[in-house]
Coordinates of C-alpha atoms in Angstrom, one line a residue:
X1 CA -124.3 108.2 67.4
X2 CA -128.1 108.2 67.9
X3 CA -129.4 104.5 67.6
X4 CA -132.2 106.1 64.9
X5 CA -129.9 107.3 63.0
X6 CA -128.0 104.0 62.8
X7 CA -130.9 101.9 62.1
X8 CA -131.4 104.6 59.1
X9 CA -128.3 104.4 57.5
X10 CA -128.2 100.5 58.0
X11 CA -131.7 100.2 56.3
X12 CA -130.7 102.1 53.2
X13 CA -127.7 100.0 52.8
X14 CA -129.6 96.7 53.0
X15 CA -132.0 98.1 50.6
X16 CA -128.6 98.8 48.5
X17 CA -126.9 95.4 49.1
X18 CA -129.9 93.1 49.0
X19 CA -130.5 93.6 45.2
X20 CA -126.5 94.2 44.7
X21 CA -126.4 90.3 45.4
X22 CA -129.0 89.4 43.2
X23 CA -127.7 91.6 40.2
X24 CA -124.3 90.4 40.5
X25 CA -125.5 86.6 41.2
X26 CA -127.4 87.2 38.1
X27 CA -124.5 88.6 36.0
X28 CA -122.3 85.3 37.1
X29 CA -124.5 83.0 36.1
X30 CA -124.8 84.6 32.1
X31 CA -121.3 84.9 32.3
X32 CA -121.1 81.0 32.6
X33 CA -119.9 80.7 29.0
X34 CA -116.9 83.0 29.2
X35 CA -115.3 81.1 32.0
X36 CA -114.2 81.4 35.9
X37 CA -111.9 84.8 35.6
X38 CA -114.5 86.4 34.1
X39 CA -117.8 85.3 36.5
X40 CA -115.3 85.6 39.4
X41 CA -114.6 89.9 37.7
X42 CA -118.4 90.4 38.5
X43 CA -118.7 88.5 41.9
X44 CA -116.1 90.5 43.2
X45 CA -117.8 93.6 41.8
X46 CA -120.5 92.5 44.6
X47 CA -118.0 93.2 47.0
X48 CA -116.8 96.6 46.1
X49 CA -120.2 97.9 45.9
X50 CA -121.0 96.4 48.8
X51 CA -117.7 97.9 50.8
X52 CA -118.3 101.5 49.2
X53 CA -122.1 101.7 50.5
X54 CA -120.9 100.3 54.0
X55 CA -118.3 102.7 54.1
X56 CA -120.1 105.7 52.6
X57 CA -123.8 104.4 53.6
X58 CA -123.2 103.2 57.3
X59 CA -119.6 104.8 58.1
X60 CA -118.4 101.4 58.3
X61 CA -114.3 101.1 57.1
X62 CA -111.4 98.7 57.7
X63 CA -107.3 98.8 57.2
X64 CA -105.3 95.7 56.8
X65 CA -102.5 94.6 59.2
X66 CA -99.8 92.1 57.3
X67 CA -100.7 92.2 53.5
X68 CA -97.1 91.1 52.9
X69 CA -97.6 87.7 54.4
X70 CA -100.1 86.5 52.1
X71 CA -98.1 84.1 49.7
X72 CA -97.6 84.7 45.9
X73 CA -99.0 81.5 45.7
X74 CA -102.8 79.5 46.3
X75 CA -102.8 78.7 49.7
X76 CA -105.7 78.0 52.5
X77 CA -107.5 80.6 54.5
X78 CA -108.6 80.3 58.2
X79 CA -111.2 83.6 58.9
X80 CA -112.9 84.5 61.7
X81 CA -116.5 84.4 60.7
X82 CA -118.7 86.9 63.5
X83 CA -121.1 88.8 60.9
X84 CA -122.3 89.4 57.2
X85 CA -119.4 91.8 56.8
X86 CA -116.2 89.3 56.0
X87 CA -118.9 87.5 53.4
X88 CA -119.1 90.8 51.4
X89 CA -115.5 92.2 52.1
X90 CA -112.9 88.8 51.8
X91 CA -113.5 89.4 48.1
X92 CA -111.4 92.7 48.5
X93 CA -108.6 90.8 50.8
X94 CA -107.8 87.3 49.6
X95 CA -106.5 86.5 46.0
X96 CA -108.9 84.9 43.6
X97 CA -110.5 82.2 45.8
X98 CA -113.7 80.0 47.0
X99 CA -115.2 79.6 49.7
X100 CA -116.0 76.1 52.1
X101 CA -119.5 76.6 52.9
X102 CA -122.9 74.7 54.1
X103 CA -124.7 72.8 51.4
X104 CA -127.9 74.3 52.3
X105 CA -126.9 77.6 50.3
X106 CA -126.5 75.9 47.3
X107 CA -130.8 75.4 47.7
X108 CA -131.2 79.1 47.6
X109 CA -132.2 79.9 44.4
X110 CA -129.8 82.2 41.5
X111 CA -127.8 82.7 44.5
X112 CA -127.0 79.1 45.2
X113 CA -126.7 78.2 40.9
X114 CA -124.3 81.2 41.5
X115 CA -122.1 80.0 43.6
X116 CA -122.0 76.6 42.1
X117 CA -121.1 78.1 39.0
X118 CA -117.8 79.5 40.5
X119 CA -116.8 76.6 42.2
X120 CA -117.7 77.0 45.6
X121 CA -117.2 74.2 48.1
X122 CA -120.4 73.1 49.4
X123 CA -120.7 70.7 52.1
X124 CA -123.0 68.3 53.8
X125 CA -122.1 69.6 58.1
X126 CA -124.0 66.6 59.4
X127 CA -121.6 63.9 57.0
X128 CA -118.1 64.5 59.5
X129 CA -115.6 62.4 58.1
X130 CA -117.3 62.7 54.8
X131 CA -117.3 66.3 54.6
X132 CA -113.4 66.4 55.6
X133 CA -113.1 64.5 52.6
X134 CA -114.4 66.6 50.5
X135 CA -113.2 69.6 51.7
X136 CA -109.9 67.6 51.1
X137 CA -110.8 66.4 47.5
X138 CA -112.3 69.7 46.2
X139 CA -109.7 71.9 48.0
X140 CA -106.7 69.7 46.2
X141 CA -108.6 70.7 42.7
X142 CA -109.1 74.2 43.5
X143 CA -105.8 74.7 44.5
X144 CA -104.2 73.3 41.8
X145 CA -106.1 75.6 39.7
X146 CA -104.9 78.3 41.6
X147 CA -107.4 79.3 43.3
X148 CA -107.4 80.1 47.1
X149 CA -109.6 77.9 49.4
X150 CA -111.3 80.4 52.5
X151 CA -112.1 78.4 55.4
X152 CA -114.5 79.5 58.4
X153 CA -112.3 77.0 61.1
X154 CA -115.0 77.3 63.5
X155 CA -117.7 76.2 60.9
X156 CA -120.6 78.8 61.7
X157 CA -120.8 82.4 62.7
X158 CA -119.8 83.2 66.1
X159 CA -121.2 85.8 68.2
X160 CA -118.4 88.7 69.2
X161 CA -115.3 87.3 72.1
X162 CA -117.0 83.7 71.7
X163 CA -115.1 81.1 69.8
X164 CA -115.0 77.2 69.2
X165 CA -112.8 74.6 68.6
X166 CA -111.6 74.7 64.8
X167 CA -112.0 72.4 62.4
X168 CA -109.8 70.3 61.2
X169 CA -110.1 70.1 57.4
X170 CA -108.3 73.4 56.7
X171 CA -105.2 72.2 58.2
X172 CA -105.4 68.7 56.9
X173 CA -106.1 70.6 53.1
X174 CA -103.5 72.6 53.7
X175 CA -100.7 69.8 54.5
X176 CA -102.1 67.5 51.8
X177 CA -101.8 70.1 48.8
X178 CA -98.5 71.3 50.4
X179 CA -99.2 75.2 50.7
X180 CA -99.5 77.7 52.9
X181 CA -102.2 78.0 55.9
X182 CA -102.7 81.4 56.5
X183 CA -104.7 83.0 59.4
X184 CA -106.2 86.1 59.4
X185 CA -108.3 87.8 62.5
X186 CA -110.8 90.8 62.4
X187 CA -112.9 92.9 64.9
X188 CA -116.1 92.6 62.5
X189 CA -118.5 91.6 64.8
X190 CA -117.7 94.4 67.1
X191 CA -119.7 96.9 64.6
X192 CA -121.8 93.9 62.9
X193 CA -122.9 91.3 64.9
X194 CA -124.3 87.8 64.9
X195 CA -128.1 87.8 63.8
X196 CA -128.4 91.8 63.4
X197 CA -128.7 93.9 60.1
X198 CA -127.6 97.0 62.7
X199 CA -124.2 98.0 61.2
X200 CA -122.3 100.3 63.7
X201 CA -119.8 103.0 62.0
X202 CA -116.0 102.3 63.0
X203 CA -113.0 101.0 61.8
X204 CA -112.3 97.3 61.3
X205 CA -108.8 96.3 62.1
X206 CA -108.0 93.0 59.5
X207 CA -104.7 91.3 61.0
X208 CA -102.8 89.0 58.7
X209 CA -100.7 86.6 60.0
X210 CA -97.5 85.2 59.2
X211 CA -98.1 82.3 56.5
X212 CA -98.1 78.6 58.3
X213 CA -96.0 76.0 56.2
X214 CA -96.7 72.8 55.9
X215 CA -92.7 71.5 56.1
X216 CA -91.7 69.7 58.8
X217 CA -95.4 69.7 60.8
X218 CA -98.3 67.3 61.6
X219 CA -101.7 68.6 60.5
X220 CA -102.3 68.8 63.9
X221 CA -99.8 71.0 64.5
X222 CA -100.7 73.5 61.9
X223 CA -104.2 73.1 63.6
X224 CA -102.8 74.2 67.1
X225 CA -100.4 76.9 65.5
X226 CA -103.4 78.4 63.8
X227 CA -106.3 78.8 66.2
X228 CA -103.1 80.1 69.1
X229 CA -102.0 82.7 66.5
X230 CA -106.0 83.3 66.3
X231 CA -106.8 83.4 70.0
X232 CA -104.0 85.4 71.2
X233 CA -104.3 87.9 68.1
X234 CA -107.7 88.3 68.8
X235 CA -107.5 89.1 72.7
X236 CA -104.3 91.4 72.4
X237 CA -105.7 93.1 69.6
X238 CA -109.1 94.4 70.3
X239 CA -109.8 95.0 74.3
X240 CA -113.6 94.5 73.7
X241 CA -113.3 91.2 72.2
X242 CA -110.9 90.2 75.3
X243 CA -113.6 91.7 77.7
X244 CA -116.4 89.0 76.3
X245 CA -114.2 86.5 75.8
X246 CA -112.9 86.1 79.4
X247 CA -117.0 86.7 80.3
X248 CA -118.2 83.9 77.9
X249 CA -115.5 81.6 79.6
X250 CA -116.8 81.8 82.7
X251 CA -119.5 80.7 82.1
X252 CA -121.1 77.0 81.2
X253 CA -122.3 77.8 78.1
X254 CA -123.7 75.1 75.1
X255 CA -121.4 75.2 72.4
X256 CA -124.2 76.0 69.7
X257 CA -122.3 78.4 67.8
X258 CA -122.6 81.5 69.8
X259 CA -126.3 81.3 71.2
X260 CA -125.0 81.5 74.7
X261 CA -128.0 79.0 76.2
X262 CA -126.6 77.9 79.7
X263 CA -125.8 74.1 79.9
X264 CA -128.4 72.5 82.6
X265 CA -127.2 70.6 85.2
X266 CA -127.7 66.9 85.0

């Protein structure tokens, strides 16, 4: 498709999107008094308006792979995170949930008292044990309120066929509160990258895996089971992803969350 074109239809659906966000962050927080199920009706309305314009707007769809393994119960979500588009669309794919995110969001204003207001996780990244703990302490609440906790185990947004060690605190959640870890890999980033409001028409392919329970495993183990499943889902999955990934890795590269700066030699 011309590359005009593209920038065209991208453009019209930011200008769509944008002030979507601000609407529905709006409508959240007035909806304060009439509790969480109803705040949570209108942030989720955010997501379908935001999935119809990239589909209709940009030509940008998805299908899901593996619905059936997501548990009838609150359990905790590891995501690949590559581009704006899992933000906008998770809303449509996991069960009434919040999200662990960066405490800087929180600053930002309406949108930040928004998510606040729903019980998003916010978190200090610089804190490390501290903000394991809380991830621990807040996810425990949530859960037993049955809401779903979504993790992003690599803790930032990755550029396309890079990845990073995971986190921990999903996994440790996860075994503490005694539910379900659940792993689910996408090809987002190969239509919407890292750092670019360009949003490619295709179909994304959302894979589901096979719930990981907490009986009879270590944290750890969970951990290892999680990011494999990830990794090897990922590269036998989508052959472009594959393609960078086994570029990236030859390569001595800073692990900055996808910048790609060369490590210097000491």
């Amino acid at each position: 498709m011309n590359k005009a074109f593209t920038i065209l239809r991208s453009t019209i659906a930011g200008l769509i999107i944008i002030p979507n966000i601000a609407i529905n962050c709006l409508l959240v927080v007035l909806t304060m008094p009439f509790g969480h199920k109803v705040q949570y009706k209108f942030a989720k309305a955010y997501s379908h308006v935001g999935h119809y314009v990239l589909s209709w707007v940009t030509g940008l769809k998805y299908e899901i792979v593996g619905e059936e393994n997501l548990p009838d119960t609150a359990s905790v979500v590891y995501m690949k995170h590559q581009s704006a588009w899992e933000t906008i669309t998770i809303f449509r794919i996991v069960p009434q949930f919040v999200i662990v995110l960066k405490r800087e969001l929180m600053a930002i204003p309406l949108f930040g008292h928004a998510l606040k207001s729903i019980k998003m996780i916010d978190i200090d990244r610089s804190s490390g044990t501290s903000a394991v703990k809380q991830v621990i302490e807040k996810g425990t609440e949530r859960l037993r309120d049955g809401l779903w906790v979504s993790i992003f185990p690599e803790g930032t947004r990755m550029m396309y066929g890079r990845t990073r060690r995971f986190g921990k605190s999903g996994a440790l959640l996860a075994k503490e509160a005694g539910v379900p870890l659940v792993v689910i890999a996408h090809n987002a980033g190969e239509f919407w990258g890292k750092k670019t409001l360009m949003v490619n028409p295709g179909k994304i392919k959302v894979i589901i895996g096979e719930p990981i329970m907490p009986d009879g495993k270590s944290a750890d183990e969970m951990l290892e089971q999680a990011s494999t499943w990830m990794e090897t889902t990922m590269r036998e999955n989508f052959p472009e992803y594959k393609k960078l990934a086994d570029y990236y890795a030859g390569l001595q590269l800073d692990d900055d969350g996808g910048n790609f700066q060369t490590k210097k030699s000491s």
